């Protein structure tokens, strides 16, 4: 008689425990997705009353000239490359920045100029593109010193 009363209680406890685990899994998954979407950094609006900055005489459509330092794993000295308005990164022969990295897709990522700033976007790569160790979910604005990781190669934006 006691066994009949315990069994439904144990089944109910197990059912509600599994429901709680399912809820926790969905909640954590959605939190991870939302954090991934927040990687895109919009350009900050200038502060009212702030003085003119150096280089503010350039037109807003012209990006700040920039170089990228390519840090290849296993090599001591990085190589410098001048960015074009649209630079495709990957292993394919047609890429503007060709990398000999087995973890890089044929066309992995793209760095492009928009509204006077530099942006990076992932081109559907297998291993993803990371800006300052945060995986890209959407194009992200770059600032000087940002580190882009594609495969095992680090690209550092330098002005």
PDB file of N, CA and C in Angstrom, residues 32-89:
ATOM      1  N   UNK A  32      22.384  32.803 -24.820  1.00  0.00           N
ATOM      2  CA  UNK A  32      23.581  32.712 -25.650  1.00  0.00           C
ATOM      3  C   UNK A  32      23.353  33.369 -27.006  1.00  0.00           C
ATOM      4  N   UNK A  33      22.179  33.157 -27.603  1.00  0.00           N
ATOM      5  CA  UNK A  33      21.868  33.749 -28.908  1.00  0.00           C
ATOM      6  C   UNK A  33      21.808  35.263 -28.799  1.00  0.00           C
ATOM      7  N   UNK A  34      21.164  35.785 -27.760  1.00  0.00           N
ATOM      8  CA  UNK A  34      21.046  37.237 -27.599  1.00  0.00           C
ATOM      9  C   UNK A  34      22.422  37.860 -27.386  1.00  0.00           C
ATOM     10  N   UNK A  35      23.272  37.229 -26.614  1.00  0.00           N
ATOM     11  CA  UNK A  35      24.633  37.759 -26.432  1.00  0.00           C
ATOM     12  C   UNK A  35      25.400  37.751 -27.737  1.00  0.00           C
ATOM     13  N   UNK A  36      25.197  36.755 -28.566  1.00  0.00           N
ATOM     14  CA  UNK A  36      25.860  36.699 -29.860  1.00  0.00           C
ATOM     15  C   UNK A  36      25.407  37.807 -30.783  1.00  0.00           C
ATOM     16  N   UNK A  37      24.160  38.213 -30.672  1.00  0.00           N
ATOM     17  CA  UNK A  37      23.650  39.286 -31.515  1.00  0.00           C
ATOM     18  C   UNK A  37      24.142  40.653 -31.079  1.00  0.00           C
ATOM     19  N   UNK A  38      24.572  40.801 -29.855  1.00  0.00           N
ATOM     20  CA  UNK A  38      25.020  42.084 -29.335  1.00  0.00           C
ATOM     21  C   UNK A  38      26.466  42.393 -29.639  1.00  0.00           C
ATOM     22  N   UNK A  39      27.137  41.626 -30.496  1.00  0.00           N
ATOM     23  CA  UNK A  39      28.538  41.882 -30.821  1.00  0.00           C
ATOM     24  C   UNK A  39      28.678  43.131 -31.676  1.00  0.00           C
ATOM     25  N   UNK A  40      27.683  43.421 -32.520  1.00  0.00           N
ATOM     26  CA  UNK A  40      27.747  44.574 -33.407  1.00  0.00           C
ATOM     27  C   UNK A  40      27.785  45.852 -32.582  1.00  0.00           C
ATOM     28  N   UNK A  41      28.855  46.622 -32.735  1.00  0.00           N
ATOM     29  CA  UNK A  41      28.989  47.871 -32.004  1.00  0.00           C
ATOM     30  C   UNK A  41      28.706  49.020 -32.941  1.00  0.00           C
ATOM     31  N   UNK A  42      27.727  49.806 -32.632  1.00  0.00           N
ATOM     32  CA  UNK A  42      27.411  50.975 -33.446  1.00  0.00           C
ATOM     33  C   UNK A  42      28.379  52.088 -33.116  1.00  0.00           C
ATOM     34  N   UNK A  43      28.659  52.955 -34.102  1.00  0.00           N
ATOM     35  CA  UNK A  43      29.567  54.057 -33.809  1.00  0.00           C
ATOM     36  C   UNK A  43      28.977  54.964 -32.744  1.00  0.00           C
ATOM     37  N   UNK A  44      29.798  55.385 -31.812  1.00  0.00           N
ATOM     38  CA  UNK A  44      29.329  56.250 -30.733  1.00  0.00           C
ATOM     39  C   UNK A  44      29.072  57.645 -31.281  1.00  0.00           C
ATOM     40  N   UNK A  45      28.012  58.248 -30.798  1.00  0.00           N
ATOM     41  CA  UNK A  45      27.690  59.612 -31.209  1.00  0.00           C
ATOM     42  C   UNK A  45      28.666  60.559 -30.529  1.00  0.00           C
ATOM     43  N   UNK A  46      29.093  61.623 -31.235  1.00  0.00           N
ATOM     44  CA  UNK A  46      30.019  62.556 -30.612  1.00  0.00           C
ATOM     45  C   UNK A  46      29.366  63.259 -29.426  1.00  0.00           C
ATOM     46  N   UNK A  47      30.155  63.528 -28.408  1.00  0.00           N
ATOM     47  CA  UNK A  47      29.646  64.208 -27.220  1.00  0.00           C
ATOM     48  C   UNK A  47      29.428  65.674 -27.553  1.00  0.00           C
ATOM     49  N   UNK A  48      28.306  66.236 -27.109  1.00  0.00           N
ATOM     50  CA  UNK A  48      28.084  67.662 -27.368  1.00  0.00           C
ATOM     51  C   UNK A  48      29.139  68.490 -26.635  1.00  0.00           C
ATOM     52  N   UNK A  49      29.633  69.491 -27.340  1.00  0.00           N
ATOM     53  CA  UNK A  49      30.618  70.380 -26.744  1.00  0.00           C
ATOM     54  C   UNK A  49      32.036  69.841 -26.784  1.00  0.00           C
ATOM     55  N   UNK A  50      32.241  68.674 -27.390  1.00  0.00           N
ATOM     56  CA  UNK A  50      33.610  68.157 -27.443  1.00  0.00           C
ATOM     57  C   UNK A  50      34.372  68.882 -28.532  1.00  0.00           C
ATOM     58  N   UNK A  51      35.637  69.083 -28.307  1.00  0.00           N
ATOM     59  CA  UNK A  51      36.478  69.787 -29.270  1.00  0.00           C
ATOM     60  C   UNK A  51      36.699  68.960 -30.514  1.00  0.00           C
ATOM     61  N   UNK A  52      37.238  69.585 -31.548  1.00  0.00           N
ATOM     62  CA  UNK A  52      37.507  68.874 -32.792  1.00  0.00           C
ATOM     63  C   UNK A  52      38.656  67.903 -32.572  1.00  0.00           C
ATOM     64  N   UNK A  53      38.513  66.728 -33.090  1.00  0.00           N
ATOM     65  CA  UNK A  53      39.561  65.724 -32.983  1.00  0.00           C
ATOM     66  C   UNK A  53      40.466  65.819 -34.190  1.00  0.00           C
ATOM     67  N   UNK A  54      41.660  65.288 -34.032  1.00  0.00           N
ATOM     68  CA  UNK A  54      42.604  65.260 -35.153  1.00  0.00           C
ATOM     69  C   UNK A  54      42.038  64.376 -36.240  1.00  0.00           C
ATOM     70  N   UNK A  55      42.083  64.842 -37.465  1.00  0.00           N
ATOM     71  CA  UNK A  55      41.580  64.046 -38.579  1.00  0.00           C
ATOM     72  C   UNK A  55      40.100  64.224 -38.803  1.00  0.00           C
ATOM     73  N   UNK A  56      39.473  65.196 -38.125  1.00  0.00           N
ATOM     74  CA  UNK A  56      38.038  65.373 -38.304  1.00  0.00           C
ATOM     75  C   UNK A  56      37.714  66.133 -39.579  1.00  0.00           C
ATOM     76  N   UNK A  57      38.729  66.598 -40.327  1.00  0.00           N
ATOM     77  CA  UNK A  57      38.485  67.324 -41.554  1.00  0.00           C
ATOM     78  C   UNK A  57      38.233  66.397 -42.737  1.00  0.00           C
ATOM     79  N   UNK A  58      38.329  65.088 -42.553  1.00  0.00           N
ATOM     80  CA  UNK A  58      38.067  64.162 -43.648  1.00  0.00           C
ATOM     81  C   UNK A  58      36.569  64.016 -43.838  1.00  0.00           C
ATOM     82  N   UNK A  59      36.164  63.642 -45.032  1.00  0.00           N
ATOM     83  CA  UNK A  59      34.743  63.484 -45.300  1.00  0.00           C
ATOM     84  C   UNK A  59      34.237  62.197 -44.650  1.00  0.00           C
ATOM     85  N   UNK A  60      32.959  62.148 -44.252  1.00  0.00           N
ATOM     86  CA  UNK A  60      32.446  60.974 -43.552  1.00  0.00           C
ATOM     87  C   UNK A  60      32.402  59.722 -44.414  1.00  0.00           C
ATOM     88  N   UNK A  61      32.434  59.858 -45.739  1.00  0.00           N
ATOM     89  CA  UNK A  61      32.379  58.672 -46.583  1.00  0.00           C
ATOM     90  C   UNK A  61      33.748  58.017 -46.767  1.00  0.00           C
ATOM     91  N   UNK A  62      34.814  58.736 -46.465  1.00  0.00           N
ATOM     92  CA  UNK A  62      36.158  58.195 -46.612  1.00  0.00           C
ATOM     93  C   UNK A  62      36.596  57.533 -45.313  1.00  0.00           C
ATOM     94  N   UNK A  63      36.961  56.236 -45.349  1.00  0.00           N
ATOM     95  CA  UNK A  63      37.401  55.585 -44.119  1.00  0.00           C
ATOM     96  C   UNK A  63      38.788  56.058 -43.707  1.00  0.00           C
ATOM     97  N   UNK A  64      39.046  55.974 -42.430  1.00  0.00           N
ATOM     98  CA  UNK A  64      40.378  56.281 -41.920  1.00  0.00           C
ATOM     99  C   UNK A  64      41.334  55.272 -42.535  1.00  0.00           C
ATOM    100  N   UNK A  65      42.437  55.720 -43.133  1.00  0.00           N
ATOM    101  CA  UNK A  65      43.380  54.751 -43.685  1.00  0.00           C
ATOM    102  C   UNK A  65      43.816  53.792 -42.590  1.00  0.00           C
ATOM    103  N   UNK A  66      43.841  52.529 -42.926  1.00  0.00           N
ATOM    104  CA  UNK A  66      44.185  51.544 -41.906  1.00  0.00           C
ATOM    105  C   UNK A  66      45.049  50.444 -42.492  1.00  0.00           C
ATOM    106  N   UNK A  67      45.854  49.892 -41.628  1.00  0.00           N
ATOM    107  CA  UNK A  67      46.658  48.716 -41.942  1.00  0.00           C
ATOM    108  C   UNK A  67      46.162  47.597 -41.046  1.00  0.00           C
ATOM    109  N   UNK A  68      46.469  46.398 -41.452  1.00  0.00           N
ATOM    110  CA  UNK A  68      46.161  45.252 -40.616  1.00  0.00           C
ATOM    111  C   UNK A  68      47.456  44.476 -40.436  1.00  0.00           C
ATOM    112  N   UNK A  69      47.736  44.125 -39.179  1.00  0.00           N
ATOM    113  CA  UNK A  69      48.905  43.307 -38.875  1.00  0.00           C
ATOM    114  C   UNK A  69      48.444  41.861 -38.816  1.00  0.00           C
ATOM    115  N   UNK A  70      49.090  41.008 -39.596  1.00  0.00           N
ATOM    116  CA  UNK A  70      48.719  39.598 -39.684  1.00  0.00           C
ATOM    117  C   UNK A  70      49.677  38.794 -38.832  1.00  0.00           C
ATOM    118  N   UNK A  71      49.163  38.253 -37.718  1.00  0.00           N
ATOM    119  CA  UNK A  71      49.962  37.431 -36.802  1.00  0.00           C
ATOM    120  C   UNK A  71      49.658  35.966 -37.118  1.00  0.00           C
ATOM    121  N   UNK A  72      50.591  35.299 -37.781  1.00  0.00           N
ATOM    122  CA  UNK A  72      50.415  33.895 -38.142  1.00  0.00           C
ATOM    123  C   UNK A  72      51.021  33.044 -37.035  1.00  0.00           C
ATOM    124  N   UNK A  73      50.273  32.027 -36.599  1.00  0.00           N
ATOM    125  CA  UNK A  73      50.753  31.136 -35.536  1.00  0.00           C
ATOM    126  C   UNK A  73      52.054  30.465 -35.976  1.00  0.00           C
ATOM    127  N   UNK A  74      53.049  30.506 -35.105  1.00  0.00           N
ATOM    128  CA  UNK A  74      54.337  29.876 -35.393  1.00  0.00           C
ATOM    129  C   UNK A  74      55.356  30.825 -35.992  1.00  0.00           C
ATOM    130  N   UNK A  75      54.949  32.054 -36.350  1.00  0.00           N
ATOM    131  CA  UNK A  75      55.891  33.033 -36.895  1.00  0.00           C
ATOM    132  C   UNK A  75      56.036  34.172 -35.904  1.00  0.00           C
ATOM    133  N   UNK A  76      57.267  34.645 -35.758  1.00  0.00           N
ATOM    134  CA  UNK A  76      57.553  35.681 -34.769  1.00  0.00           C
ATOM    135  C   UNK A  76      57.090  37.066 -35.212  1.00  0.00           C
ATOM    136  N   UNK A  77      57.374  37.420 -36.450  1.00  0.00           N
ATOM    137  CA  UNK A  77      57.126  38.777 -36.916  1.00  0.00           C
ATOM    138  C   UNK A  77      55.828  38.854 -37.719  1.00  0.00           C
ATOM    139  N   UNK A  78      54.906  39.762 -37.336  1.00  0.00           N
ATOM    140  CA  UNK A  78      53.679  39.920 -38.129  1.00  0.00           C
ATOM    141  C   UNK A  78      53.973  40.675 -39.424  1.00  0.00           C
ATOM    142  N   UNK A  79      53.139  40.437 -40.420  1.00  0.00           N
ATOM    143  CA  UNK A  79      53.285  41.205 -41.660  1.00  0.00           C
ATOM    144  C   UNK A  79      52.188  42.262 -41.707  1.00  0.00           C
ATOM    145  N   UNK A  80      52.503  43.406 -42.316  1.00  0.00           N
ATOM    146  CA  UNK A  80      51.552  44.510 -42.402  1.00  0.00           C
ATOM    147  C   UNK A  80      50.943  44.541 -43.796  1.00  0.00           C
ATOM    148  N   UNK A  81      49.647  44.852 -43.848  1.00  0.00           N
ATOM    149  CA  UNK A  81      48.920  44.924 -45.111  1.00  0.00           C
ATOM    150  C   UNK A  81      48.020  46.140 -45.075  1.00  0.00           C
ATOM    151  N   UNK A  82      48.025  46.916 -46.148  1.00  0.00           N
ATOM    152  CA  UNK A  82      47.147  48.083 -46.261  1.00  0.00           C
ATOM    153  C   UNK A  82      45.764  47.607 -46.655  1.00  0.00           C
ATOM    154  N   UNK A  83      44.734  48.065 -45.950  1.00  0.00           N
ATOM    155  CA  UNK A  83      43.366  47.645 -46.241  1.00  0.00           C
ATOM    156  C   UNK A  83      42.818  48.372 -47.461  1.00  0.00           C
ATOM    157  N   UNK A  84      42.150  47.608 -48.316  1.00  0.00           N
ATOM    158  CA  UNK A  84      41.402  48.187 -49.426  1.00  0.00           C
ATOM    159  C   UNK A  84      39.986  48.444 -48.923  1.00  0.00           C
ATOM    160  N   UNK A  85      39.165  49.109 -49.719  1.00  0.00           N
ATOM    161  CA  UNK A  85      37.788  49.409 -49.310  1.00  0.00           C
ATOM    162  C   UNK A  85      36.987  48.140 -49.057  1.00  0.00           C
ATOM    163  N   UNK A  86      37.385  47.040 -49.698  1.00  0.00           N
ATOM    164  CA  UNK A  86      36.697  45.763 -49.521  1.00  0.00           C
ATOM    165  C   UNK A  86      37.759  44.664 -49.579  1.00  0.00           C
ATOM    166  N   UNK A  87      38.091  44.087 -48.430  1.00  0.00           N
ATOM    167  CA  UNK A  87      39.141  43.074 -48.356  1.00  0.00           C
ATOM    168  C   UNK A  87      38.531  41.750 -47.941  1.00  0.00           C
ATOM    169  N   UNK A  88      38.608  40.754 -48.828  1.00  0.00           N
ATOM    170  CA  UNK A  88      38.098  39.420 -48.528  1.00  0.00           C
ATOM    171  C   UNK A  88      39.249  38.580 -47.993  1.00  0.00           C
ATOM    172  N   UNK A  89      38.986  37.867 -46.881  1.00  0.00           N
ATOM    173  CA  UNK A  89      39.990  37.058 -46.210  1.00  0.00           C
ATOM    174  C   UNK A  89      39.620  35.593 -46.380  1.00  0.00           C
TER     175      UNK A  89
END
